[in-house]
Short mmCIF file of C-alpha atoms and ligand atoms in Angstrom, two decimals:
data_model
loop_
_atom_site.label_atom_id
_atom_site.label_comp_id
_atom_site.label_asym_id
_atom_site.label_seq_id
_atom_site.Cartn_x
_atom_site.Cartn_y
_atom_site.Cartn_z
CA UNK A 1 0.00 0.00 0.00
CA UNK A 2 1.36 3.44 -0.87
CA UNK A 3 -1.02 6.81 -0.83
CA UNK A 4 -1.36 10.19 -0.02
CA UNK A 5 -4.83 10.94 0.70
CA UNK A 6 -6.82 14.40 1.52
CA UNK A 7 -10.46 15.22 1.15
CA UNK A 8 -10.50 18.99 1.56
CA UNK A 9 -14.69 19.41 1.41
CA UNK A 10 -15.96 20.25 4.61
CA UNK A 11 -19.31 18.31 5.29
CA UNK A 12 -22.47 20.37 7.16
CA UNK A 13 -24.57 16.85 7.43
CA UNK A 14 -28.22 17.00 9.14
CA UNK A 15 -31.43 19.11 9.54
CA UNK A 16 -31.35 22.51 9.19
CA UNK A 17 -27.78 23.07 8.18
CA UNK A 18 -28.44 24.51 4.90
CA UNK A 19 -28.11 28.07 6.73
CA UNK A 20 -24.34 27.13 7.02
CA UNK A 21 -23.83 28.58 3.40
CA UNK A 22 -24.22 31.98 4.56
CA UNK A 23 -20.97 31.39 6.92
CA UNK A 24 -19.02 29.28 4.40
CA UNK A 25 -19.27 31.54 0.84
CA UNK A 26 -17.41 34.75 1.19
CA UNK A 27 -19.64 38.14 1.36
CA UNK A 28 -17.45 39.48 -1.04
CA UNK A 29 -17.92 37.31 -3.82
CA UNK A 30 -20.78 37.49 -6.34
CA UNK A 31 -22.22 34.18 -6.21
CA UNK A 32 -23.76 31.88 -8.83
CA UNK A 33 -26.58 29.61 -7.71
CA UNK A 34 -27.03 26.52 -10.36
CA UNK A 35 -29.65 23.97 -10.16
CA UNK A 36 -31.62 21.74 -12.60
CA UNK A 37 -35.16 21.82 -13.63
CA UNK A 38 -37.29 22.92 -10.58
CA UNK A 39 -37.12 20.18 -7.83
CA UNK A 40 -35.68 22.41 -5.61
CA UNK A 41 -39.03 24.90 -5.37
CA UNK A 42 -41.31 22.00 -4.19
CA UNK A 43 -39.38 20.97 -1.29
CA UNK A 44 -37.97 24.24 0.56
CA UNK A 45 -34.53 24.09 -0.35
CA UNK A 46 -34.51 26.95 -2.71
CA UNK A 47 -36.38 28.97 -0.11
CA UNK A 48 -33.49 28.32 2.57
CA UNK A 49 -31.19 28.79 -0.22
CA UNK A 50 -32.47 32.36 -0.52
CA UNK A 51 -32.73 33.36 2.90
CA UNK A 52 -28.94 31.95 3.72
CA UNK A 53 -27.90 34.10 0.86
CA UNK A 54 -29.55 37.48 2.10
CA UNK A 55 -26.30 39.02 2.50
CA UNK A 56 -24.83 38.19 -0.51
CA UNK A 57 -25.34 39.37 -4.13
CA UNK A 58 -26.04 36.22 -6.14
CA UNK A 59 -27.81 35.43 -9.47
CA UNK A 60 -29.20 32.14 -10.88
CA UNK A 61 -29.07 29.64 -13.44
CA UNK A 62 -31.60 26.89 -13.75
CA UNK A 63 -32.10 23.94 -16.57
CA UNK A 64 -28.74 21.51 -15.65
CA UNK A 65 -30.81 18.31 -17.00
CA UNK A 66 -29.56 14.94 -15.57
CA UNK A 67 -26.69 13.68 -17.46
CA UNK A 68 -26.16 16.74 -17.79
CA UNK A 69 -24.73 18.80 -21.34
CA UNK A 70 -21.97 21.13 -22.30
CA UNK A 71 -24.57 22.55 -24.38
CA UNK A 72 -26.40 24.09 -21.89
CA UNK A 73 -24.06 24.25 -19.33
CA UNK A 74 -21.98 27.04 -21.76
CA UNK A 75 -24.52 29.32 -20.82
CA UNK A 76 -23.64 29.14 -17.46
CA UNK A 77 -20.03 29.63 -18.23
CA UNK A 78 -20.88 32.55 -20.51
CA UNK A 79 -22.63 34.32 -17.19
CA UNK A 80 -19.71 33.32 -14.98
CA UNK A 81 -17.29 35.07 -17.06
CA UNK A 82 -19.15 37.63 -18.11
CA UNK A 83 -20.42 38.90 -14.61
CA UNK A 84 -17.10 38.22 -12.28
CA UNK A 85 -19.02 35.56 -10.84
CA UNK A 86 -16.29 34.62 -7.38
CA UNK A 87 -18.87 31.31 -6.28
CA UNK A 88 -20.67 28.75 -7.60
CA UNK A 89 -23.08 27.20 -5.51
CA UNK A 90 -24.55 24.03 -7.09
CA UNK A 91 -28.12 23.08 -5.64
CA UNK A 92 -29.10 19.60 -6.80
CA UNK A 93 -28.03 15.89 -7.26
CA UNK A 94 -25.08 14.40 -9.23
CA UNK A 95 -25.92 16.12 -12.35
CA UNK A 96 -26.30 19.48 -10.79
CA UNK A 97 -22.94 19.48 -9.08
CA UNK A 98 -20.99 17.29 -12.07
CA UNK A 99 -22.07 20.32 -14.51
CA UNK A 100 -21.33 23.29 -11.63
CA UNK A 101 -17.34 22.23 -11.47
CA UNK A 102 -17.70 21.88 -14.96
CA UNK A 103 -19.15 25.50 -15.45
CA UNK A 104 -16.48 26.00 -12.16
CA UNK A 105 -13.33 25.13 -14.41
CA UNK A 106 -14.36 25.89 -18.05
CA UNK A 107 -14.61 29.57 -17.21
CA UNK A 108 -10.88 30.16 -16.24
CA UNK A 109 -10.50 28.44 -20.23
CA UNK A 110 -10.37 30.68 -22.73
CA UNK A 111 -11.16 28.02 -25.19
CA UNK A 112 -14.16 25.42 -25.75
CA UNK A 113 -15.28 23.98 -22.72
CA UNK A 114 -15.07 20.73 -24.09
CA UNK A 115 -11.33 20.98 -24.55
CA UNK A 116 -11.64 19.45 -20.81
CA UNK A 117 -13.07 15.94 -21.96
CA UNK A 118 -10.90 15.94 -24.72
CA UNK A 119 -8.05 16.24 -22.78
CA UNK A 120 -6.75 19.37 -24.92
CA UNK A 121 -6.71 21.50 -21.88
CA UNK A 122 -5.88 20.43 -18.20
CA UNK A 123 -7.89 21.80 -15.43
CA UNK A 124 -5.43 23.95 -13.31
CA UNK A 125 -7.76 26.07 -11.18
CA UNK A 126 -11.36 26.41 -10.91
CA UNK A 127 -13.81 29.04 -9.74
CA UNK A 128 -14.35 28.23 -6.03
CA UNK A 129 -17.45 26.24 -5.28
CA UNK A 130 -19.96 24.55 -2.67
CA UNK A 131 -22.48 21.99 -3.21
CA UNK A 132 -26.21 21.14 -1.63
CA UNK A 133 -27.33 17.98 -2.33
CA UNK A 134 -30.56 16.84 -2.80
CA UNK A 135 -30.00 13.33 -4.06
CA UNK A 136 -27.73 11.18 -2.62
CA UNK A 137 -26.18 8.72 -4.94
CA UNK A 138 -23.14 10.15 -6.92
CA UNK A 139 -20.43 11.24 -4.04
CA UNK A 140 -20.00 14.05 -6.34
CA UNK A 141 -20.58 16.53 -3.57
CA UNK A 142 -17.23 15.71 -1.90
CA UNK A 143 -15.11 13.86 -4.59
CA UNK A 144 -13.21 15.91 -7.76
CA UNK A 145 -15.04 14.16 -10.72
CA UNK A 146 -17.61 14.78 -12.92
CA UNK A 147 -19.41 13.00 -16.39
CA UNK A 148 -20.76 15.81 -18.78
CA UNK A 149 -22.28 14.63 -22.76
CA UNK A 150 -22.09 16.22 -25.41
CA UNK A 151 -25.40 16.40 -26.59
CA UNK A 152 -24.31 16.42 -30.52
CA UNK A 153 -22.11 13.67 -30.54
CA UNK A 154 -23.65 11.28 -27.80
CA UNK A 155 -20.27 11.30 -25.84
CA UNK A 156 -20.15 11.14 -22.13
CA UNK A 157 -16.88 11.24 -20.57
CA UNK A 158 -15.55 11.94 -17.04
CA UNK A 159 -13.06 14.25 -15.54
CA UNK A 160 -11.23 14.46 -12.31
CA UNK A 161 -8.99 17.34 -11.22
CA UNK A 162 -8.10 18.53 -7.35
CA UNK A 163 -9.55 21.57 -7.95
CA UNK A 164 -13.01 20.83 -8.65
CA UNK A 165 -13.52 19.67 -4.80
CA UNK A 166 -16.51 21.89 -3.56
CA UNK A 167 -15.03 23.85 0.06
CA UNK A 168 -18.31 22.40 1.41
CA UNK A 169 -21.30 20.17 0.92
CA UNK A 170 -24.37 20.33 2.78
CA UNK A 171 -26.49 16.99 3.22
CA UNK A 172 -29.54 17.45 4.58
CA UNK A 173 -31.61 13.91 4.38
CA UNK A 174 -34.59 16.26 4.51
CA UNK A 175 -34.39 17.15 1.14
CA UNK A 176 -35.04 13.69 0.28
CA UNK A 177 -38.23 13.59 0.92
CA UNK A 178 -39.44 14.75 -2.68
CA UNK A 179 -37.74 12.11 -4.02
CA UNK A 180 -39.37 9.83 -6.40
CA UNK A 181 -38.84 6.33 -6.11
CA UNK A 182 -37.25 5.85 -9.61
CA UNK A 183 -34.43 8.22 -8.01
CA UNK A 184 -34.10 6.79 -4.32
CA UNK A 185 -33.34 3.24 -6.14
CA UNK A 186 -31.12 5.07 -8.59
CA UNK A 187 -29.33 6.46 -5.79
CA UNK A 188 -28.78 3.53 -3.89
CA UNK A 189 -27.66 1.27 -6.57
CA UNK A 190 -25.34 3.60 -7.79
CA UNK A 191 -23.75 4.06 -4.66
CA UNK A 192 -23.54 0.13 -4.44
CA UNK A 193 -21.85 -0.26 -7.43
CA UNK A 194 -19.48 2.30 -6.39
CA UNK A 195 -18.03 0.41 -3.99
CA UNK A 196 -18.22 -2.89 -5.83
CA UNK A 197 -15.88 -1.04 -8.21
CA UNK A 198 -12.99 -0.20 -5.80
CA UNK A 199 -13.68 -3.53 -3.69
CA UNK A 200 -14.34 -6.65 -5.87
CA UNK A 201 -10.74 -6.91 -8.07
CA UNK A 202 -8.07 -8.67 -6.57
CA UNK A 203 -7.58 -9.63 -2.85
CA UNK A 204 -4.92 -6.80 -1.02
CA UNK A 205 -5.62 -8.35 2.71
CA UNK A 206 -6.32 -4.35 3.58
CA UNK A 207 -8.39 -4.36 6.76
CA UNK A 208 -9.34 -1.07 6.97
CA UNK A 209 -10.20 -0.78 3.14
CA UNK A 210 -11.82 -3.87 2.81
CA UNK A 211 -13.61 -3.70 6.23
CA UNK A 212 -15.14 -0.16 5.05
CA UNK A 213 -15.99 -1.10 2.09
CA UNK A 214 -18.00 -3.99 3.50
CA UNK A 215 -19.62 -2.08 6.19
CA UNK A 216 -21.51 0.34 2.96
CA UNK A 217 -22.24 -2.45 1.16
CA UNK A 218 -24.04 -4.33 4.25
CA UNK A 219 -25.57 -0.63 4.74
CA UNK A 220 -27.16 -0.64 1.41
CA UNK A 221 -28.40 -3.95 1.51
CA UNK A 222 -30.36 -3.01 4.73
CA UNK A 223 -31.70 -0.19 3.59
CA UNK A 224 -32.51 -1.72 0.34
CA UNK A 225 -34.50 -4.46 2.70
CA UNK A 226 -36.07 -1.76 4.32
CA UNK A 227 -37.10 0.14 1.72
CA UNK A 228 -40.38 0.58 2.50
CA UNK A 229 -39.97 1.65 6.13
CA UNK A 230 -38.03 4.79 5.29
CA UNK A 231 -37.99 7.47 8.37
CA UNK A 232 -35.40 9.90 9.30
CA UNK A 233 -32.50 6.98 10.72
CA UNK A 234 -32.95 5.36 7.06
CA UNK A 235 -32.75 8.51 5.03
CA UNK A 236 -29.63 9.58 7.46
CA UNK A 237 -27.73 6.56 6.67
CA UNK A 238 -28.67 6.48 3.43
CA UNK A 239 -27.05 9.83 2.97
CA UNK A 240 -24.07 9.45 4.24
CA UNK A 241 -23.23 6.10 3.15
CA UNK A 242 -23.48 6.63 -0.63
CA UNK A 243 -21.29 10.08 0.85
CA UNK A 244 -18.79 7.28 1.57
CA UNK A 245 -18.91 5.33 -1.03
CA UNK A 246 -17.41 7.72 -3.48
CA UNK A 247 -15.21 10.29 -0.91
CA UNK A 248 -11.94 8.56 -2.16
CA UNK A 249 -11.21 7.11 1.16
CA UNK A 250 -12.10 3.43 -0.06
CA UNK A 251 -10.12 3.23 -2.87
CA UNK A 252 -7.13 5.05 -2.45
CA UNK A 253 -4.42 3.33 -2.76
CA UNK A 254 -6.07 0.23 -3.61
CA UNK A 255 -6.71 -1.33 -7.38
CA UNK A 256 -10.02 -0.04 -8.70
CA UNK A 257 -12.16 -1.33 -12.26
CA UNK A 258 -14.62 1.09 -12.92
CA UNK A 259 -15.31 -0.99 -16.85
CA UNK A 260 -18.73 -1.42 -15.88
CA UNK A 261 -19.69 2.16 -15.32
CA UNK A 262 -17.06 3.37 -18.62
CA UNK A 263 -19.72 0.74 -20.38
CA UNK A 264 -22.50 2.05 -18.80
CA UNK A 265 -22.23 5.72 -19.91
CA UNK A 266 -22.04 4.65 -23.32
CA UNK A 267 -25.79 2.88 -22.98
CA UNK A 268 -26.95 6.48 -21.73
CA UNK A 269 -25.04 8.12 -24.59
CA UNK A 270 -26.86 6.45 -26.78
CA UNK A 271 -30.12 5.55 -25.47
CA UNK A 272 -30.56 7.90 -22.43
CA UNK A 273 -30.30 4.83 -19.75
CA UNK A 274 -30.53 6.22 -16.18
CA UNK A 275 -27.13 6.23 -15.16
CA UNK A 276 -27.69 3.71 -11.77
CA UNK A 277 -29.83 0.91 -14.12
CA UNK A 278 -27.16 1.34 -16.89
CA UNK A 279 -24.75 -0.10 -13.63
CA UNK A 280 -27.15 -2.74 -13.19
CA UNK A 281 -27.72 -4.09 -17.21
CA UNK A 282 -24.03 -4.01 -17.07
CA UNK A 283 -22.45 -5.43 -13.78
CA UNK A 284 -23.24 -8.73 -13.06
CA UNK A 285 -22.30 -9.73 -16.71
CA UNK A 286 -18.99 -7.91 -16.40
CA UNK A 287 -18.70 -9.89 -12.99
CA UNK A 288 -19.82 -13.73 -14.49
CA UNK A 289 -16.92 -12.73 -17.34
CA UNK A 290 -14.12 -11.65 -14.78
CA UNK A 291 -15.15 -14.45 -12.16
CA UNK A 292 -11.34 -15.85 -12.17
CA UNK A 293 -9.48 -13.08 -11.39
CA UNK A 294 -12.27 -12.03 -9.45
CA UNK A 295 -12.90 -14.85 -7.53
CA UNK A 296 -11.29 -14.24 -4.17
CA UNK A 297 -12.87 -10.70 -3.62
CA UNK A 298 -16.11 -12.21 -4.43
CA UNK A 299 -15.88 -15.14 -2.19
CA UNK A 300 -14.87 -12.60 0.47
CA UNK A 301 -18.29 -10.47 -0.10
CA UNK A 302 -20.39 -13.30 -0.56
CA UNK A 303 -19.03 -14.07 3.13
CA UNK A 304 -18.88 -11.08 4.71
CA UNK A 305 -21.51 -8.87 2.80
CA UNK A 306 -24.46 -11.78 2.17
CA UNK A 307 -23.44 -14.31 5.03
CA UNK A 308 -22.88 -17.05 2.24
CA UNK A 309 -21.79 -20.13 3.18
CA UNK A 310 -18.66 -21.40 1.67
CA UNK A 311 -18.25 -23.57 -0.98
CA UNK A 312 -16.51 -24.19 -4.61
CA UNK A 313 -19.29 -21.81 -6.36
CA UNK A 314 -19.50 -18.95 -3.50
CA UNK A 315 -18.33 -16.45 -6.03
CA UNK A 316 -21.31 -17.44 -8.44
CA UNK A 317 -23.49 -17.66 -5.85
CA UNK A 318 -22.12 -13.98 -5.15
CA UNK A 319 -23.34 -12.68 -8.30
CA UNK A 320 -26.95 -14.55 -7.70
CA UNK A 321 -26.96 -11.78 -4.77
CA UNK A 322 -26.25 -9.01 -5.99
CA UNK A 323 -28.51 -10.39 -8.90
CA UNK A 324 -31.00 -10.53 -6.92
CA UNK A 325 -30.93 -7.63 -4.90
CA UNK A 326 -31.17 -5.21 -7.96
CA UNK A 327 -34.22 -7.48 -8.65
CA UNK A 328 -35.28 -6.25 -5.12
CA UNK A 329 -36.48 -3.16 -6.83
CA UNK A 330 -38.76 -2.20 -9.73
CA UNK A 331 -35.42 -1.55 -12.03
CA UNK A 332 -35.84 -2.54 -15.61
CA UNK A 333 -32.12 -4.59 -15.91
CA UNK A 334 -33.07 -5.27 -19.56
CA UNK A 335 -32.06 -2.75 -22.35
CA UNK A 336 -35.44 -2.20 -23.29
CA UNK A 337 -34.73 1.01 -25.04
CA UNK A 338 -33.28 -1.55 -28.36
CA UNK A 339 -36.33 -3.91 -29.01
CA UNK A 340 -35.53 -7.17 -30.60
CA UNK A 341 -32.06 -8.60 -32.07
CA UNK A 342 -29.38 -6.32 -29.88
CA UNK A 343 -26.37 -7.22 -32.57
CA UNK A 344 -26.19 -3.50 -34.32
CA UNK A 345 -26.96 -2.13 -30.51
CA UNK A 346 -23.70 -3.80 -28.66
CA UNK A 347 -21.60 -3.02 -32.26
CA UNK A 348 -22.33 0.91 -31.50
CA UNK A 349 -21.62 0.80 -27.78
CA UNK A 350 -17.90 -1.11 -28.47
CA UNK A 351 -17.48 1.09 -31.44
CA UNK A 352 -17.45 4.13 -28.77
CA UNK A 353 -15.83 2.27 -26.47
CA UNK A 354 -12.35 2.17 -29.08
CA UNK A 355 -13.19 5.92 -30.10
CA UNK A 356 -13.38 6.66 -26.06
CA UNK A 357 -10.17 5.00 -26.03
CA UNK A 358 -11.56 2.67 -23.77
CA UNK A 359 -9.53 -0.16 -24.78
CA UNK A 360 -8.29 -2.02 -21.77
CA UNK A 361 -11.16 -2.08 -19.45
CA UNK A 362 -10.50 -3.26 -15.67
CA UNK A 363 -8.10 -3.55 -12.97
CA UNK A 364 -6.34 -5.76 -14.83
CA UNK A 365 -6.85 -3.77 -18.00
CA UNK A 366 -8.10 -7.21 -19.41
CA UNK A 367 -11.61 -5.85 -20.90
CA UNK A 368 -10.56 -5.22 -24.40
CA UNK A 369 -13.57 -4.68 -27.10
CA UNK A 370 -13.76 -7.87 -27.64
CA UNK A 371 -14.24 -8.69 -23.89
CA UNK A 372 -16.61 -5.44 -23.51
CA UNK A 373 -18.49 -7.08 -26.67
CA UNK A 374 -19.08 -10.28 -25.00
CA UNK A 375 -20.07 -8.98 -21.73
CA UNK A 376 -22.64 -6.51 -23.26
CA UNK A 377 -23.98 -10.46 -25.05
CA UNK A 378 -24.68 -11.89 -22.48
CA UNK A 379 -25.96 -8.24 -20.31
CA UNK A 380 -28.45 -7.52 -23.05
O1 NZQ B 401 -33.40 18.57 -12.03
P1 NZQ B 401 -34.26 18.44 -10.83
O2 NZQ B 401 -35.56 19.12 -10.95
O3 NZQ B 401 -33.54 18.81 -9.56
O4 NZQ B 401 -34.67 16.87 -10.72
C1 NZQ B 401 -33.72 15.84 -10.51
C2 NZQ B 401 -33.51 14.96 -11.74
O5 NZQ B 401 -34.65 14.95 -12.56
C3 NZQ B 401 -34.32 14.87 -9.52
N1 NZQ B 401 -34.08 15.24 -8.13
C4 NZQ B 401 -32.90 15.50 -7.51
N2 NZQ B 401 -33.10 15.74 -6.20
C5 NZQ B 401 -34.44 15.68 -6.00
C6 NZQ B 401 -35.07 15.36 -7.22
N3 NZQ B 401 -36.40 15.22 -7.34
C7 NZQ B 401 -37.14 15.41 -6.24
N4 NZQ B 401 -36.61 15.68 -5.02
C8 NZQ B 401 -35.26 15.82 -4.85
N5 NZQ B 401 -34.74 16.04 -3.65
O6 NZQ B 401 -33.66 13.64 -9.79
C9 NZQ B 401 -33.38 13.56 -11.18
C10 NZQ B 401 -32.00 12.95 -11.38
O7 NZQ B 401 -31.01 13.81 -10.88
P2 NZQ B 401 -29.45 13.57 -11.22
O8 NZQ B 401 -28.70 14.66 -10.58
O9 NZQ B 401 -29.31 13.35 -12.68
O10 NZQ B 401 -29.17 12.17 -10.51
P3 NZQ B 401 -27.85 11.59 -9.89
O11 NZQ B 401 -27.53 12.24 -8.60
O12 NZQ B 401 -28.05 10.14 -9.90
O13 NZQ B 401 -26.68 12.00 -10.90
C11 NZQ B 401 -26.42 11.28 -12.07
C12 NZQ B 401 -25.25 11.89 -12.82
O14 NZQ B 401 -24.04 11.79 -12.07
C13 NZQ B 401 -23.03 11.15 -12.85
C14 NZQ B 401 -23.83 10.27 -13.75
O15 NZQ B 401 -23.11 9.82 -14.86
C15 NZQ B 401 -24.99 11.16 -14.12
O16 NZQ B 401 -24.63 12.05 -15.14
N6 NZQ B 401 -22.03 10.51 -11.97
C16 NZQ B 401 -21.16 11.31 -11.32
C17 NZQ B 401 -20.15 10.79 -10.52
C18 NZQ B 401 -19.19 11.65 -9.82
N7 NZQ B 401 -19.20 12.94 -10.02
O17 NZQ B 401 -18.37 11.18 -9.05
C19 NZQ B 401 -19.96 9.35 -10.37
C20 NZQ B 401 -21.15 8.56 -10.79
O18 NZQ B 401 -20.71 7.26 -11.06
C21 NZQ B 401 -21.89 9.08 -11.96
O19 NZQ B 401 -21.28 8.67 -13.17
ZN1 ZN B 402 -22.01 5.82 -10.62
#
């Protein structure tokens, strides 16, 4: 093990502590409030948003869609630049705080903003922001990525750089409550399969990372049990576990995969997939290809995440779990989008996959196209 590890965002986690944002953005700076289409004026977060922010000259921008574009995203960089803007404060869920650093680092470019995807320019700096979530599922309040398409092309690619942290997220569970169901599953799987990728690829014998890991997965599989007993405790832990999931801390230093959600964008590209049932079409066919060099991470989980007992096939009967808790919930893990024979479908997603670059898949870098071509047969 070798790491150096920092998460700079300061958390404000419970009821009530949206008001912290009047504290934690400077009074000097003009501010830039982003959000997505509306969610946020039916359960009183915009309200609390506007009465944190009585001391501060701000302005808005509203429209960030889920998976959200460069195209309209540019207009937010066009304000930022052309008003001085000092903040961005990003109200929303993953796509509303991917598209904010976006916004956040695109405006010190003077070029296209998508010279950041293509890797033409390298984020250095970025205009200071703080994030509010209202969905948890991403991490993307406290982690340095984000996954922005390109409406015109059907690309979605990610970027990372230190200096998209926010300085602070709030998570208050009560803005949950407006959630619709669709999202609350969406979150939770997503979250799950976030720690699947950092934890099942090869055995490291790393207590603490493995342990962790394992305590968010057995989190998520209770409060997937209980999902229809959700109160304040389950909304709470719900919060702050898919929080953890994607803070950094569980896979630093450790070998991650990630193949299944670089195959899953492309089936949103294309066809619009949410982002958390693209995981699930995806996974546990990715996981039935890579079962070898899989197998002693798996047999690990099936122990100490299901309670399996052991046994030559624990690692398939792994995969039957996790199988069967995305079956838990009313999530569609069929591409249902692509009706009928799926050959011409699985030929477009590889064919992105080599224009992506996306050519050695993995921790092991093992999922060529080829490989990515027979896990999407036997996914779809
Ligand atoms: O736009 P509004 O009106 O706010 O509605 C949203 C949106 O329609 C709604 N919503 C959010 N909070 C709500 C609410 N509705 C009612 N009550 C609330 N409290 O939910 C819908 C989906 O929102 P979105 O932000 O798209 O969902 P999510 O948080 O799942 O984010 C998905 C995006 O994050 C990317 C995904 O690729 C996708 O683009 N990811 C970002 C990652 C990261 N930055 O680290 C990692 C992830 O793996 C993921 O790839
Ligand atoms: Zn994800």
């Amino acid at each position: 093990m070798q790491f150096s590890y920092a998460n700079p965002t300061v958390i404000h986690f419970g009821k009530g502590q949206i008001q912290q944002i009047a504290n934690s953005i400077p009074t000097d700076a003009k501010v830039l409030v982003i959000y997505g289409g509306g969610s946020i004026k039916s359960n009183g977060v915009y309200d609390q948003v506007v009465s944190a922010l009585a001391n501060h000259q701000w302005q808005e921008f509203s429209g960030v869609e889920p998976n959200p574009t460069k195209e309209t995203l540019d207009g937010a960089i066009d304000i930022v630049k052309r008003d001085g803007i000092g903040f961005i404060l990003a109200v929303g869920g993953g796509s509303v705080i991917d598209g904010s650093k976006f916004v956040a680092a695109a405006a010190l470019h003077k070029g296209d903003s998508w010279d950041i995807m293509s890797g033409k320019y390298r984020i250095q700096d970025a205009v200071p922001l703080g994030a509010i979530l209202t969905l948890p599922a991403t991490g993307s309040e406290s982690n340095m990525g984000g996954v922005i398409t390109k409406k015109a092309t059907h690309e979605k690619l990610a970027f990372m750089a230190p200096a998209c942290y926010p300085k602070f997220a709030v998570l208050d569970p009560e803005a949950m409550k407006t959630l619709p169901e669709r999202q609350l599953v969406n979150g939770l799987v997503d979250a799950w399969v976030h720690v699947c990728e950092q934890y099942i690829t090869l055995p490291t014998g790393s207590m603490v990372h493995d342990g962790y890991a394992e305590v968010l997965l057995r989190n998520l599989l209770k409060l997937g049990a209980d999902f229809g007993n959700q109160d304040d405790a389950w909304r709470e832990n719900l919060m702050w576990t898919a929080n953890q999931a994607l803070n950094g801390l569980i896979g630093t230093g450790m070998p991650q995969d990630w193949a299944t959600h670089m195959i899953g964008h492309e089936l949103t590209a294309l066809w619009n997939v949410d982002h958390a049932r693209s995981l699930a079409i995806v996974q546990p066919s990715l996981l039935r290809n890579q079962i070898e060099s899989k197998r002693g991470k798996l047999e690990q989980m099936g122990h100490n995440v299901f309670g399996l007992e052991a046994g030559a096939d624990l690692a398939e009967r792994t995969i039957d779990a996790i199988d069967n808790f995305y079956a838990s919930f009313a999530l569609d893990t069929q591409l249902s989008e692509v009706p009928g024979d799926k050959t011409d479908a699985i030929e477009s997603v590889v064919k992105k996959l080599i224009n992506n670059g996306y050519t050695a898949l993995g921790e092991n870098q093992a999922i060529t196209p080829d490989v990515s071509r027979a896990i999407l047969e036997r996914a779809l």
